[in-house]
CSV table of C-alpha atoms in Angstrom, one decimal:
chain,number,residue,atom,x,y,z
A,1,UNK,CA,-6.6,-11.3,-11.2
A,2,UNK,CA,-6.9,-8.1,-13.2
A,3,UNK,CA,-10.6,-9.0,-14.0
A,4,UNK,CA,-11.2,-9.2,-10.3
A,5,UNK,CA,-10.0,-5.6,-9.8
A,6,UNK,CA,-12.6,-4.5,-12.3
A,7,UNK,CA,-15.3,-6.4,-10.6
A,8,UNK,CA,-14.4,-5.1,-7.2
A,9,UNK,CA,-14.9,-1.4,-8.0
A,10,UNK,CA,-18.0,-0.1,-6.3
A,11,UNK,CA,-19.1,-3.6,-5.2
A,12,UNK,CA,-20.3,-4.4,-1.7
A,13,UNK,CA,-17.8,-6.8,-0.2
A,14,UNK,CA,-20.5,-8.5,1.8
A,15,UNK,CA,-22.1,-9.7,-1.4
A,16,UNK,CA,-19.2,-12.1,-1.7
A,17,UNK,CA,-20.5,-15.3,-0.1
A,18,UNK,CA,-21.6,-18.8,-0.9
A,19,UNK,CA,-24.8,-18.9,-3.0
A,20,UNK,CA,-27.1,-21.9,-2.9
A,21,UNK,CA,-30.3,-22.9,-4.5
A,22,UNK,CA,-32.9,-25.3,-3.1
A,23,UNK,CA,-33.1,-28.5,-5.1
A,24,UNK,CA,-35.3,-31.6,-5.0
A,25,UNK,CA,-37.2,-32.1,-1.7
A,26,UNK,CA,-37.7,-28.5,-0.5
A,27,UNK,CA,-37.8,-29.5,3.3
A,28,UNK,CA,-34.5,-31.3,3.2
A,29,UNK,CA,-33.0,-28.8,0.8
A,30,UNK,CA,-34.0,-26.0,3.1
A,31,UNK,CA,-32.1,-27.6,6.0
A,32,UNK,CA,-28.9,-27.7,3.9
A,33,UNK,CA,-29.4,-24.1,2.9
A,34,UNK,CA,-29.6,-23.2,6.6
A,35,UNK,CA,-26.5,-25.3,7.4
A,36,UNK,CA,-24.7,-23.5,4.6
A,37,UNK,CA,-25.7,-20.1,6.1
A,38,UNK,CA,-24.4,-21.2,9.5
A,39,UNK,CA,-21.2,-23.0,8.7
A,40,UNK,CA,-20.1,-21.3,5.5
A,41,UNK,CA,-21.7,-17.8,5.1
A,42,UNK,CA,-21.3,-16.8,8.8
A,43,UNK,CA,-17.5,-17.6,8.7
A,44,UNK,CA,-17.5,-15.8,5.3
A,45,UNK,CA,-19.1,-12.8,7.0
A,46,UNK,CA,-16.3,-12.8,9.5
A,47,UNK,CA,-13.7,-13.0,6.7
A,48,UNK,CA,-15.4,-10.1,4.9
A,49,UNK,CA,-15.4,-8.1,8.2
A,50,UNK,CA,-11.6,-8.7,8.7
A,51,UNK,CA,-10.8,-8.0,5.0
A,52,UNK,CA,-13.0,-4.9,5.1
A,53,UNK,CA,-11.3,-3.5,8.1
A,54,UNK,CA,-7.8,-4.1,6.8
A,55,UNK,CA,-8.6,-2.9,3.3
A,56,UNK,CA,-10.0,0.3,4.7
A,57,UNK,CA,-6.9,0.8,6.7
A,58,UNK,CA,-4.7,0.0,3.8
A,59,UNK,CA,-6.6,2.4,1.5
A,60,UNK,CA,-6.3,5.2,4.0
A,61,UNK,CA,-2.6,4.7,4.6
A,62,UNK,CA,-1.7,4.3,0.9
A,63,UNK,CA,-3.4,7.7,0.3
A,64,UNK,CA,-1.5,9.5,3.1
A,65,UNK,CA,1.0,11.8,1.5
A,66,UNK,CA,2.4,14.0,4.3
A,67,UNK,CA,5.4,15.1,2.2
A,68,UNK,CA,3.2,16.3,-0.7
A,69,UNK,CA,0.8,18.1,1.6
A,70,UNK,CA,3.2,19.8,4.0
A,71,UNK,CA,6.5,20.1,2.3
A,72,UNK,CA,6.1,23.7,1.2
A,73,UNK,CA,4.9,24.8,4.6
A,74,UNK,CA,7.8,23.0,6.4
A,75,UNK,CA,10.4,24.2,3.9
A,76,UNK,CA,9.2,27.8,4.3
A,77,UNK,CA,9.4,27.4,8.1
A,78,UNK,CA,13.0,26.1,7.8
A,79,UNK,CA,13.9,28.9,5.5
A,80,UNK,CA,12.6,31.4,8.0
A,81,UNK,CA,14.7,29.8,10.7
A,82,UNK,CA,17.8,30.0,8.4
A,83,UNK,CA,17.1,33.6,7.6
A,84,UNK,CA,16.9,34.3,11.3
A,85,UNK,CA,20.3,32.9,11.7
A,86,UNK,CA,21.7,34.8,8.8
A,87,UNK,CA,19.8,38.0,9.6
A,88,UNK,CA,18.9,38.6,5.9
A,89,UNK,CA,16.8,37.2,3.1
A,90,UNK,CA,20.0,36.8,1.1
A,91,UNK,CA,23.6,36.8,2.1
A,92,UNK,CA,24.7,37.2,5.8
A,93,UNK,CA,24.1,40.3,8.0
A,94,UNK,CA,27.1,41.4,10.1
A,95,UNK,CA,25.0,41.3,13.3
A,96,UNK,CA,23.8,37.7,12.7
A,97,UNK,CA,24.7,34.4,14.4
A,98,UNK,CA,26.0,32.9,11.1
A,99,UNK,CA,28.4,35.9,10.6
A,100,UNK,CA,29.7,35.4,14.1
A,101,UNK,CA,30.3,31.7,13.5
A,102,UNK,CA,32.0,32.4,10.2
A,103,UNK,CA,34.3,35.0,11.8
A,104,UNK,CA,35.3,32.5,14.5
A,105,UNK,CA,35.9,29.9,11.7
A,106,UNK,CA,38.1,32.3,9.8
A,107,UNK,CA,40.4,32.7,12.9
A,108,UNK,CA,40.2,28.9,13.4
A,109,UNK,CA,41.2,28.1,9.8
A,110,UNK,CA,44.0,30.7,9.9
A,111,UNK,CA,45.3,29.0,13.1
A,112,UNK,CA,45.0,25.6,11.4
A,113,UNK,CA,46.8,26.9,8.4
A,114,UNK,CA,49.8,27.9,10.5
A,115,UNK,CA,50.1,24.7,12.6
A,116,UNK,CA,48.4,22.2,10.4
A,117,UNK,CA,50.2,19.1,9.2
A,118,UNK,CA,47.9,18.3,6.3
A,119,UNK,CA,44.4,18.7,7.7
A,120,UNK,CA,43.9,22.4,6.7
A,121,UNK,CA,42.6,21.7,3.1
A,122,UNK,CA,40.1,19.1,4.4
A,123,UNK,CA,38.7,21.4,7.0
A,124,UNK,CA,38.5,24.3,4.6
A,125,UNK,CA,36.7,22.1,2.1
A,126,UNK,CA,34.2,21.1,4.9
A,127,UNK,CA,33.5,24.8,5.7
A,128,UNK,CA,33.0,25.6,2.0
A,129,UNK,CA,30.7,22.7,1.5
A,130,UNK,CA,28.5,23.6,4.5
A,131,UNK,CA,28.3,27.2,3.2
A,132,UNK,CA,27.4,26.0,-0.3
A,133,UNK,CA,24.7,23.7,1.1
A,134,UNK,CA,23.3,26.4,3.4
A,135,UNK,CA,23.0,29.1,0.8
A,136,UNK,CA,22.1,26.7,-2.1
A,137,UNK,CA,19.5,24.7,-0.1
A,138,UNK,CA,17.4,27.7,0.8
A,139,UNK,CA,17.4,29.2,-2.6
A,140,UNK,CA,19.8,32.0,-2.1
A,141,UNK,CA,21.7,30.9,-5.2
A,142,UNK,CA,20.0,32.2,-8.4
A,143,UNK,CA,16.8,32.6,-6.5
A,144,UNK,CA,15.9,28.9,-6.6
A,145,UNK,CA,14.7,26.6,-3.9
A,146,UNK,CA,17.6,24.2,-4.2
A,147,UNK,CA,16.7,21.9,-1.3
A,148,UNK,CA,13.1,21.4,-2.3
A,149,UNK,CA,14.1,20.8,-5.9
A,150,UNK,CA,16.5,18.0,-4.8
A,151,UNK,CA,13.8,16.4,-2.5
A,152,UNK,CA,11.2,16.6,-5.3
A,153,UNK,CA,13.6,15.0,-7.7
A,154,UNK,CA,14.1,12.0,-5.4
A,155,UNK,CA,10.4,11.8,-4.7
A,156,UNK,CA,9.6,11.9,-8.4
A,157,UNK,CA,12.1,9.1,-9.2
A,158,UNK,CA,10.6,6.9,-6.4
A,159,UNK,CA,7.1,7.6,-7.7
A,160,UNK,CA,8.1,6.7,-11.3
A,161,UNK,CA,9.8,3.5,-10.1
A,162,UNK,CA,6.6,2.4,-8.2
A,163,UNK,CA,4.5,3.2,-11.3
A,164,UNK,CA,6.6,1.1,-13.6
A,165,UNK,CA,6.5,-2.0,-11.4
A,166,UNK,CA,3.0,-1.5,-10.1
A,167,UNK,CA,1.7,-4.6,-11.9
A,168,UNK,CA,4.3,-7.0,-10.5
A,169,UNK,CA,3.1,-9.8,-8.2
A,170,UNK,CA,4.6,-9.9,-4.7
A,171,UNK,CA,5.2,-13.3,-3.2
A,172,UNK,CA,4.0,-13.7,0.4
A,173,UNK,CA,4.2,-17.5,0.8
A,174,UNK,CA,4.6,-20.8,-1.0
A,175,UNK,CA,3.1,-20.5,-4.4
A,176,UNK,CA,1.1,-17.4,-3.2
A,177,UNK,CA,1.4,-13.9,-4.5
A,178,UNK,CA,-0.3,-10.5,-4.2
A,179,UNK,CA,-0.6,-8.4,-7.4
A,180,UNK,CA,0.2,-4.8,-6.8
A,181,UNK,CA,-2.3,-2.9,-8.9
A,182,UNK,CA,-3.4,0.7,-8.8
A,183,UNK,CA,-4.7,0.1,-5.3
A,184,UNK,CA,-3.2,-2.4,-2.8
A,185,UNK,CA,-6.5,-2.5,-1.0
A,186,UNK,CA,-8.3,-3.8,-4.2
A,187,UNK,CA,-5.5,-6.3,-4.7
A,188,UNK,CA,-5.9,-7.5,-1.1
A,189,UNK,CA,-9.7,-7.9,-1.4
A,190,UNK,CA,-9.2,-9.8,-4.7
A,191,UNK,CA,-6.7,-12.2,-3.1
A,192,UNK,CA,-8.8,-12.9,0.0
A,193,UNK,CA,-12.6,-12.5,-0.1
A,194,UNK,CA,-13.0,-12.6,-3.9
A,195,UNK,CA,-11.0,-15.8,-4.2
A,196,UNK,CA,-12.9,-17.3,-1.4
A,197,UNK,CA,-16.2,-16.4,-3.1
A,198,UNK,CA,-15.0,-18.1,-6.3
A,199,UNK,CA,-13.9,-21.3,-4.5
A,200,UNK,CA,-17.1,-21.8,-2.5
A,201,UNK,CA,-19.2,-21.3,-5.6
A,202,UNK,CA,-17.1,-23.3,-8.1
A,203,UNK,CA,-14.7,-25.4,-6.1
A,204,UNK,CA,-11.8,-23.6,-7.8
A,205,UNK,CA,-10.1,-20.2,-7.4
A,206,UNK,CA,-10.0,-19.5,-11.1
A,207,UNK,CA,-13.8,-19.0,-11.2
A,208,UNK,CA,-14.5,-22.0,-13.4
A,209,UNK,CA,-16.7,-25.0,-12.4
A,210,UNK,CA,-16.9,-28.4,-13.9
A,211,UNK,CA,-20.2,-28.9,-15.7
A,212,UNK,CA,-21.7,-32.2,-14.4
A,213,UNK,CA,-23.5,-32.8,-17.6
A,214,UNK,CA,-20.8,-32.2,-20.2
A,215,UNK,CA,-17.6,-32.5,-18.1
A,216,UNK,CA,-16.4,-29.2,-19.5
A,217,UNK,CA,-15.1,-26.3,-17.4
A,218,UNK,CA,-17.3,-23.2,-17.6
A,219,UNK,CA,-16.9,-19.8,-16.1
A,220,UNK,CA,-19.0,-18.7,-13.1
A,221,UNK,CA,-20.8,-15.7,-14.5
A,222,UNK,CA,-20.3,-12.8,-12.1
A,223,UNK,CA,-22.4,-10.5,-14.1
A,224,UNK,CA,-25.5,-12.6,-13.2
A,225,UNK,CA,-24.6,-13.1,-9.6
A,226,UNK,CA,-22.9,-9.9,-8.4
A,227,UNK,CA,-23.3,-7.4,-11.2
A,228,UNK,CA,-21.1,-5.5,-13.7
A,229,UNK,CA,-19.7,-2.1,-14.6
A,230,UNK,CA,-21.8,0.1,-16.8
A,231,UNK,CA,-20.5,2.4,-19.5
A,232,UNK,CA,-19.8,5.2,-17.0
A,233,UNK,CA,-17.6,2.8,-14.9
A,234,UNK,CA,-20.1,2.5,-12.0
A,235,UNK,CA,-20.9,-0.9,-10.6
A,236,UNK,CA,-24.5,-2.0,-11.3
A,237,UNK,CA,-25.8,-4.6,-8.9
A,238,UNK,CA,-27.6,-7.5,-10.5
A,239,UNK,CA,-31.3,-7.9,-9.7
A,240,UNK,CA,-32.4,-10.7,-7.4
A,241,UNK,CA,-34.5,-12.3,-10.1
A,242,UNK,CA,-31.6,-12.4,-12.5
A,243,UNK,CA,-29.4,-14.0,-9.9
A,244,UNK,CA,-32.0,-16.6,-8.9
A,245,UNK,CA,-32.7,-17.6,-12.5
A,246,UNK,CA,-29.0,-18.1,-13.2
A,247,UNK,CA,-28.4,-20.1,-10.0
A,248,UNK,CA,-31.5,-22.2,-10.6
A,249,UNK,CA,-30.3,-23.0,-14.2
A,250,UNK,CA,-26.9,-24.3,-13.0
A,251,UNK,CA,-27.7,-25.7,-9.6
A,252,UNK,CA,-31.1,-27.2,-9.6
A,253,UNK,CA,-32.1,-30.9,-9.8
A,254,UNK,CA,-29.0,-32.0,-7.9
A,255,UNK,CA,-31.0,-34.8,-6.2
A,256,UNK,CA,-31.3,-36.4,-9.6
A,257,UNK,CA,-27.8,-35.5,-10.8
A,258,UNK,CA,-29.0,-33.2,-13.4
A,259,UNK,CA,-27.4,-30.0,-12.1
A,260,UNK,CA,-24.5,-28.3,-13.9
A,261,UNK,CA,-22.7,-26.7,-10.9
A,262,UNK,CA,-23.0,-28.9,-7.8
A,263,UNK,CA,-21.2,-26.2,-5.6
A,264,UNK,CA,-24.3,-24.0,-5.7
A,265,UNK,CA,-26.8,-26.8,-5.0
A,266,UNK,CA,-28.3,-27.1,-1.6
A,267,UNK,CA,-26.6,-30.4,-0.7
A,268,UNK,CA,-24.3,-31.3,2.2
A,269,UNK,CA,-21.4,-32.6,0.0
A,270,UNK,CA,-19.2,-29.6,0.1
A,271,UNK,CA,-20.2,-27.8,3.3
A,272,UNK,CA,-17.2,-29.1,5.3
A,273,UNK,CA,-14.8,-28.2,2.5
A,274,UNK,CA,-16.2,-24.7,2.3
A,275,UNK,CA,-16.1,-24.3,6.1
A,276,UNK,CA,-12.4,-25.2,6.4
A,277,UNK,CA,-11.4,-23.2,3.3
A,278,UNK,CA,-13.0,-20.1,4.8
A,279,UNK,CA,-11.2,-20.7,8.1
A,280,UNK,CA,-7.8,-20.9,6.3
A,281,UNK,CA,-8.7,-17.9,4.3
A,282,UNK,CA,-9.3,-15.9,7.5
A,283,UNK,CA,-5.8,-16.7,8.7
A,284,UNK,CA,-4.4,-15.9,5.3
A,285,UNK,CA,-6.2,-12.5,5.2
A,286,UNK,CA,-4.6,-11.6,8.6
A,287,UNK,CA,-1.1,-12.9,7.5
A,288,UNK,CA,-1.2,-10.9,4.3
A,289,UNK,CA,-2.6,-7.7,5.8
A,290,UNK,CA,-0.2,-7.2,8.8
A,291,UNK,CA,3.0,-6.7,6.8
A,292,UNK,CA,1.3,-4.5,4.3
A,293,UNK,CA,-0.1,-2.3,7.1
A,294,UNK,CA,3.3,-2.2,8.9
A,295,UNK,CA,5.1,-1.2,5.7
A,296,UNK,CA,2.6,1.6,5.0
A,297,UNK,CA,2.9,2.8,8.6
A,298,UNK,CA,6.6,2.9,8.2
A,299,UNK,CA,6.1,4.8,5.0
A,300,UNK,CA,4.0,7.4,6.8
A,301,UNK,CA,6.7,7.6,9.6
A,302,UNK,CA,9.4,8.0,6.9
A,303,UNK,CA,7.5,11.0,5.4
A,304,UNK,CA,7.1,12.5,8.9
A,305,UNK,CA,10.8,12.1,9.5
A,306,UNK,CA,11.6,13.8,6.2
A,307,UNK,CA,9.5,16.8,7.2
A,308,UNK,CA,11.2,16.9,10.6
A,309,UNK,CA,14.6,16.8,9.0
A,310,UNK,CA,13.7,19.6,6.6
A,311,UNK,CA,12.7,21.7,9.6
A,312,UNK,CA,15.9,20.9,11.5
A,313,UNK,CA,18.1,21.4,8.5
A,314,UNK,CA,19.2,25.0,9.4
A,315,UNK,CA,20.1,23.9,12.9
A,316,UNK,CA,22.1,21.0,11.5
A,317,UNK,CA,23.9,23.5,9.2
A,318,UNK,CA,25.1,25.6,12.2
A,319,UNK,CA,26.2,22.5,14.1
A,320,UNK,CA,28.1,21.3,11.1
A,321,UNK,CA,30.3,24.3,11.2
A,322,UNK,CA,31.8,22.8,14.3
A,323,UNK,CA,34.9,20.7,13.5
A,324,UNK,CA,34.2,16.9,13.7
A,325,UNK,CA,30.4,17.5,13.6
A,326,UNK,CA,30.0,17.4,9.8
A,327,UNK,CA,28.5,13.9,10.0
A,328,UNK,CA,25.3,15.3,11.4
A,329,UNK,CA,24.5,17.2,8.2
A,330,UNK,CA,25.1,14.1,6.0
A,331,UNK,CA,23.1,12.0,8.4
A,332,UNK,CA,20.1,14.3,7.9
A,333,UNK,CA,20.6,14.0,4.1
A,334,UNK,CA,20.5,10.2,4.4
A,335,UNK,CA,17.2,10.4,6.4
A,336,UNK,CA,15.6,12.8,4.0
A,337,UNK,CA,16.5,11.1,0.7
A,338,UNK,CA,16.1,7.6,2.2
A,339,UNK,CA,12.6,8.5,3.6
A,340,UNK,CA,11.4,9.7,0.2
A,341,UNK,CA,12.8,6.6,-1.6
A,342,UNK,CA,11.5,4.2,1.1
A,343,UNK,CA,8.3,3.1,-0.8
A,344,UNK,CA,10.3,2.3,-4.0
A,345,UNK,CA,13.0,0.5,-2.0
A,346,UNK,CA,10.5,-1.7,-0.2
A,347,UNK,CA,8.6,-2.5,-3.3
A,348,UNK,CA,11.8,-3.5,-5.2
A,349,UNK,CA,13.0,-5.6,-2.3
A,350,UNK,CA,9.6,-7.3,-2.1
A,351,UNK,CA,9.6,-8.5,-5.7
A,352,UNK,CA,13.3,-9.4,-5.7
């Protein structure tokens, strides 16, 4: 379907429909054209409406990068909170809350050292680890933003993973797959409206029709029906005269069995088939879109949680000084790193 992605760029989705040409007796042929508009192109319009709505939502959600946009602001806010606790831009002021907590911890550790039966080293290690994370996370070690560096590393790894597997097809049903290209929205349109357009005009989803005169399979020329990309990469819509000439050449004279592509001829043969195919495609479009939208919403939620955890990190550090509360700090680490890796994890699980 890579060719479909190229054709979809800049193309009006509502130009994807069933094209017919009048053939033979014009009065009777006009009736079949009208029936095709009512029973095929009107359902196709509904399909395009549904696909257009979901593709727009998918396109918006896949471009939402809360972490990239707000990470520095949130990190700076968390850093200000931490410096408020320490009372200094580096180190710990004697009149600060952190200094008071550390003083209490010193007496607590001394007490544990006197009466401990083996837990002293574990608790000392916990306190040292929290101190290391606190001062290292907010860039007080060697003047670096340690926390943001770690988060960006995880985010870059996840982005690289997605990039390398971006051309893998994701199965969503029996013998059905959705190719993840540079844009999930384009892939979604290609698998729904574009495939439906190919089928109602050729009888096959591969875009090839059986020539009634030669018996050979020939490609349905999109460049003469929809248009093509120019050298600058912009989609140039084909003229009505060019489209009409092409369709007349392959679909006319169906009443005398001289047409090449019967699927574009104004005859009643395939109208029921096209009608039911479009109905099934509408259901498929909804079935495909819902999990994609839900996953993308979860991705946005995961990014929001990462930002919240970054902001709450200094508070979690203080709480983690309390014995038996160290799990809070590591829980926040799991949320932050897991939230950034969420898109890559979902994509890997989808193709496995």
